[in-house]
Amino acid sequence: MPLSFLTADRAFDAADAALPYDDHDHWRRPYRPGPWRVGVAAVLLLLSSFILFATVVTALAAGGSGAVVCAVVSVVVIAVALRMLRMGTWVSRHGVRRVGLLRTSTVAWEQAAAVRTVQQPVRWLGLPRTVQGQALVLERHRGERVALLTTHSADFLSSGDAFDRAADTVEAWGAEYGRAR
């Protein structure tokens, strides 16, 4: 008895097909978080568990101020890990939203001139080093270009097929809702 919901080898179209009750007004990420992003968040959450353990030990042994500092550091580490999992490109009927670690920006579909994939130097894992790769670029009517997705980000590093599917999905949202209004 195959249990397709427990395996990773099911068809992509069957897993990500739009359901009739899906609401296109809600923000959704058209791809799954990548292994690098999930791995770093898991390590941060593991580090936070050790810090919380240190908080308990400090509170029982020494007293209040050290335990408060440890608790605050742990809460900050947990918040960073959860925000890292939330980072990425989100789409809805209203526009496209780029969620970063410290900042979120939203562009309405009316302000977008084009959404297309281009070959250009991209940042490797968000670091200052650039490598040649592909990027899904949103071009505004004012001439600005915003890179929404890149092949060397934490979501798509060493996974070109996932980047192609995500880029096609965001381009389809832009084609559908960009000209609809």
mmCIF file of C-alpha atoms in Angstrom:
data_model
loop_
_atom_site.group_PDB
_atom_site.id
_atom_site.type_symbol
_atom_site.label_atom_id
_atom_site.label_comp_id
_atom_site.label_asym_id
_atom_site.label_seq_id
_atom_site.Cartn_x
_atom_site.Cartn_y
_atom_site.Cartn_z
ATOM 1 C CA MET A 1 0.000 0.000 0.000
ATOM 2 C CA PRO A 2 1.838 3.127 -1.173
ATOM 3 C CA LEU A 3 1.504 6.151 1.069
ATOM 4 C CA SER A 4 2.216 8.995 -1.331
ATOM 5 C CA PHE A 5 1.779 11.661 1.314
ATOM 6 C CA LEU A 6 4.806 10.268 3.152
ATOM 7 C CA THR A 7 7.147 10.055 0.171
ATOM 8 C CA ALA A 8 9.046 12.706 -1.704
ATOM 9 C CA ASP A 9 8.749 11.056 -5.135
ATOM 10 C CA ARG A 10 5.159 11.971 -5.944
ATOM 11 C CA ALA A 11 4.419 14.094 -8.967
ATOM 12 C CA PHE A 12 5.007 17.829 -8.592
ATOM 13 C CA ASP A 13 1.742 18.785 -10.285
ATOM 14 C CA ALA A 14 -0.355 16.615 -8.001
ATOM 15 C CA ALA A 15 1.200 18.046 -4.838
ATOM 16 C CA ASP A 16 1.048 21.717 -5.790
ATOM 17 C CA ALA A 17 -2.138 21.898 -7.834
ATOM 18 C CA ALA A 18 -4.418 24.762 -6.919
ATOM 19 C CA LEU A 19 -7.392 23.659 -4.916
ATOM 20 C CA PRO A 20 -10.846 25.065 -5.696
ATOM 21 C CA TYR A 21 -11.107 26.648 -2.257
ATOM 22 C CA ASP A 22 -7.684 28.330 -2.394
ATOM 23 C CA ASP A 23 -7.997 32.038 -1.802
ATOM 24 C CA HIS A 24 -5.732 34.072 -4.062
ATOM 25 C CA ASP A 25 -6.060 37.084 -1.739
ATOM 26 C CA HIS A 26 -3.840 35.420 0.886
ATOM 27 C CA TRP A 27 -0.075 35.688 0.618
ATOM 28 C CA ARG A 28 1.616 32.408 -0.327
ATOM 29 C CA ARG A 29 5.167 31.343 -1.105
ATOM 30 C CA PRO A 30 5.173 29.485 -4.443
ATOM 31 C CA TYR A 31 8.029 27.203 -3.367
ATOM 32 C CA ARG A 32 9.282 25.341 -0.318
ATOM 33 C CA PRO A 33 12.127 26.680 1.823
ATOM 34 C CA GLY A 34 15.431 25.225 0.690
ATOM 35 C CA PRO A 35 17.663 22.853 2.639
ATOM 36 C CA TRP A 36 20.253 25.531 3.439
ATOM 37 C CA ARG A 37 17.631 27.825 4.962
ATOM 38 C CA VAL A 38 16.004 25.017 6.945
ATOM 39 C CA GLY A 39 19.376 23.678 8.100
ATOM 40 C CA VAL A 40 20.591 27.031 9.405
ATOM 41 C CA ALA A 41 17.260 27.621 11.160
ATOM 42 C CA ALA A 42 17.468 24.157 12.751
ATOM 43 C CA VAL A 43 20.997 24.841 14.009
ATOM 44 C CA LEU A 44 19.847 28.190 15.441
ATOM 45 C CA LEU A 45 16.936 26.516 17.213
ATOM 46 C CA LEU A 46 19.309 23.875 18.598
ATOM 47 C CA LEU A 47 21.607 26.639 19.831
ATOM 48 C CA SER A 48 18.603 28.318 21.423
ATOM 49 C CA SER A 49 17.738 25.141 23.308
ATOM 50 C CA PHE A 50 21.245 25.095 24.789
ATOM 51 C CA ILE A 51 20.913 28.758 25.730
ATOM 52 C CA LEU A 52 17.571 28.029 27.400
ATOM 53 C CA PHE A 53 19.202 25.199 29.340
ATOM 54 C CA ALA A 54 21.912 27.647 30.407
ATOM 55 C CA THR A 55 19.157 30.031 31.465
ATOM 56 C CA VAL A 56 17.661 27.423 33.788
ATOM 57 C CA VAL A 57 21.050 26.472 35.230
ATOM 58 C CA THR A 58 21.975 30.123 35.748
ATOM 59 C CA ALA A 59 18.632 30.902 37.368
ATOM 60 C CA LEU A 60 18.954 27.970 39.803
ATOM 61 C CA ALA A 61 22.622 28.541 40.628
ATOM 62 C CA ALA A 62 23.427 32.208 40.510
ATOM 63 C CA GLY A 63 20.396 34.379 40.338
ATOM 64 C CA GLY A 64 18.417 36.742 38.226
ATOM 65 C CA SER A 65 20.447 39.050 35.988
ATOM 66 C CA GLY A 66 22.442 36.340 34.188
ATOM 67 C CA ALA A 67 19.319 34.275 33.634
ATOM 68 C CA VAL A 68 17.476 37.275 32.192
ATOM 69 C CA VAL A 69 20.334 37.959 29.763
ATOM 70 C CA CYS A 70 20.378 34.301 28.662
ATOM 71 C CA ALA A 71 16.594 34.293 28.217
ATOM 72 C CA VAL A 72 16.688 37.466 26.108
ATOM 73 C CA VAL A 73 19.485 36.064 23.926
ATOM 74 C CA SER A 74 17.507 32.856 23.458
ATOM 75 C CA VAL A 75 14.364 34.730 22.453
ATOM 76 C CA VAL A 76 16.369 36.761 19.912
ATOM 77 C CA VAL A 77 17.927 33.595 18.444
ATOM 78 C CA ILE A 78 14.475 31.965 18.171
ATOM 79 C CA ALA A 79 13.062 35.082 16.485
ATOM 80 C CA VAL A 80 15.920 35.140 13.962
ATOM 81 C CA ALA A 81 15.446 31.425 13.177
ATOM 82 C CA LEU A 82 11.706 31.852 12.623
ATOM 83 C CA ARG A 83 12.233 34.967 10.514
ATOM 84 C CA MET A 84 14.768 33.070 8.391
ATOM 85 C CA LEU A 85 12.128 30.454 7.655
ATOM 86 C CA ARG A 86 9.707 33.220 6.650
ATOM 87 C CA MET A 87 12.171 34.903 4.256
ATOM 88 C CA GLY A 88 11.562 34.716 0.520
ATOM 89 C CA THR A 89 9.157 35.823 -2.176
ATOM 90 C CA TRP A 90 5.417 35.715 -1.531
ATOM 91 C CA VAL A 91 2.660 36.352 -4.080
ATOM 92 C CA SER A 92 -1.037 37.137 -3.991
ATOM 93 C CA ARG A 93 -3.624 38.810 -6.140
ATOM 94 C CA HIS A 94 -2.444 42.153 -4.736
ATOM 95 C CA GLY A 95 1.217 41.907 -5.719
ATOM 96 C CA VAL A 96 4.546 40.385 -4.875
ATOM 97 C CA ARG A 97 6.196 40.651 -1.459
ATOM 98 C CA ARG A 98 9.911 40.250 -0.797
ATOM 99 C CA VAL A 99 10.494 39.247 2.836
ATOM 100 C CA GLY A 100 14.021 39.768 4.166
ATOM 101 C CA LEU A 101 15.539 39.219 7.584
ATOM 102 C CA LEU A 102 14.971 42.792 8.762
ATOM 103 C CA ARG A 103 12.778 44.296 6.060
ATOM 104 C CA THR A 104 9.731 43.483 3.937
ATOM 105 C CA SER A 105 8.807 45.257 0.726
ATOM 106 C CA THR A 106 5.640 44.855 -1.337
ATOM 107 C CA VAL A 107 5.116 45.798 -4.968
ATOM 108 C CA ALA A 108 1.592 45.884 -6.380
ATOM 109 C CA TRP A 109 1.088 44.190 -9.725
ATOM 110 C CA GLU A 110 0.043 47.567 -11.191
ATOM 111 C CA GLN A 111 3.532 48.934 -10.453
ATOM 112 C CA ALA A 112 5.285 46.000 -12.154
ATOM 113 C CA ALA A 113 6.246 46.380 -15.803
ATOM 114 C CA ALA A 114 7.586 42.825 -16.196
ATOM 115 C CA VAL A 115 8.618 39.721 -14.281
ATOM 116 C CA ARG A 116 11.259 37.707 -16.101
ATOM 117 C CA THR A 117 14.257 35.453 -15.631
ATOM 118 C CA VAL A 118 17.645 36.927 -16.553
ATOM 119 C CA GLN A 119 21.242 35.693 -16.573
ATOM 120 C CA GLN A 120 23.329 37.927 -14.306
ATOM 121 C CA PRO A 121 25.814 37.897 -11.418
ATOM 122 C CA VAL A 122 23.955 36.885 -8.241
ATOM 123 C CA ARG A 123 24.947 36.800 -4.589
ATOM 124 C CA TRP A 124 25.982 33.378 -3.275
ATOM 125 C CA LEU A 125 23.850 32.472 -0.198
ATOM 126 C CA GLY A 126 23.205 36.182 0.391
ATOM 127 C CA LEU A 127 26.896 36.895 0.997
ATOM 128 C CA PRO A 128 28.787 39.719 -0.766
ATOM 129 C CA ARG A 129 30.499 37.251 -3.123
ATOM 130 C CA THR A 130 28.798 37.078 -6.541
ATOM 131 C CA VAL A 131 28.736 34.227 -9.028
ATOM 132 C CA GLN A 132 27.167 33.886 -12.452
ATOM 133 C CA GLY A 133 23.601 32.608 -12.198
ATOM 134 C CA GLN A 134 19.969 33.291 -12.960
ATOM 135 C CA ALA A 135 17.641 35.656 -11.196
ATOM 136 C CA LEU A 136 13.920 36.254 -11.385
ATOM 137 C CA VAL A 137 13.710 40.031 -11.733
ATOM 138 C CA LEU A 138 10.734 42.309 -11.174
ATOM 139 C CA GLU A 139 10.980 45.462 -13.273
ATOM 140 C CA ARG A 140 8.966 48.454 -12.124
ATOM 141 C CA HIS A 141 7.538 51.128 -14.393
ATOM 142 C CA ARG A 142 10.046 53.589 -12.877
ATOM 143 C CA GLY A 143 12.947 51.524 -14.207
ATOM 144 C CA GLU A 144 13.942 49.823 -10.937
ATOM 145 C CA ARG A 145 14.884 46.150 -10.976
ATOM 146 C CA VAL A 146 14.353 43.947 -7.916
ATOM 147 C CA ALA A 147 15.752 40.405 -7.785
ATOM 148 C CA LEU A 148 13.028 38.195 -6.339
ATOM 149 C CA LEU A 149 14.686 34.767 -6.618
ATOM 150 C CA THR A 150 18.206 33.637 -7.517
ATOM 151 C CA THR A 151 19.700 30.262 -8.355
ATOM 152 C CA HIS A 152 22.335 30.645 -5.628
ATOM 153 C CA SER A 153 20.087 31.655 -2.733
ATOM 154 C CA ALA A 154 19.521 29.507 0.360
ATOM 155 C CA ASP A 155 16.333 28.150 -1.213
ATOM 156 C CA PHE A 156 17.658 27.073 -4.622
ATOM 157 C CA LEU A 157 21.381 26.353 -4.273
ATOM 158 C CA SER A 158 22.088 23.120 -6.201
ATOM 159 C CA SER A 159 18.420 22.799 -7.148
ATOM 160 C CA GLY A 160 17.921 24.296 -10.591
ATOM 161 C CA ASP A 161 14.615 22.529 -11.220
ATOM 162 C CA ALA A 162 13.064 24.023 -8.095
ATOM 163 C CA PHE A 163 14.212 27.492 -9.186
ATOM 164 C CA ASP A 164 12.685 26.990 -12.638
ATOM 165 C CA ARG A 165 9.342 25.890 -11.173
ATOM 166 C CA ALA A 166 9.254 28.774 -8.671
ATOM 167 C CA ALA A 167 10.238 31.327 -11.323
ATOM 168 C CA ASP A 168 7.581 29.998 -13.710
ATOM 169 C CA THR A 169 4.965 30.200 -10.956
ATOM 170 C CA VAL A 170 5.793 33.802 -10.030
ATOM 171 C CA GLU A 171 5.887 34.773 -13.721
ATOM 172 C CA ALA A 172 2.453 33.178 -14.170
ATOM 173 C CA TRP A 173 1.073 35.170 -11.208
ATOM 174 C CA GLY A 174 2.524 38.322 -12.745
ATOM 175 C CA ALA A 175 1.052 37.548 -16.143
ATOM 176 C CA GLU A 176 -2.369 36.786 -14.667
ATOM 177 C CA TYR A 177 -2.734 39.626 -12.205
ATOM 178 C CA GLY A 178 -0.410 42.207 -13.741
ATOM 179 C CA ARG A 179 -2.607 42.751 -16.770
ATOM 180 C CA ALA A 180 -5.922 41.948 -15.109
ATOM 181 C CA ARG A 181 -6.359 45.441 -13.670
#
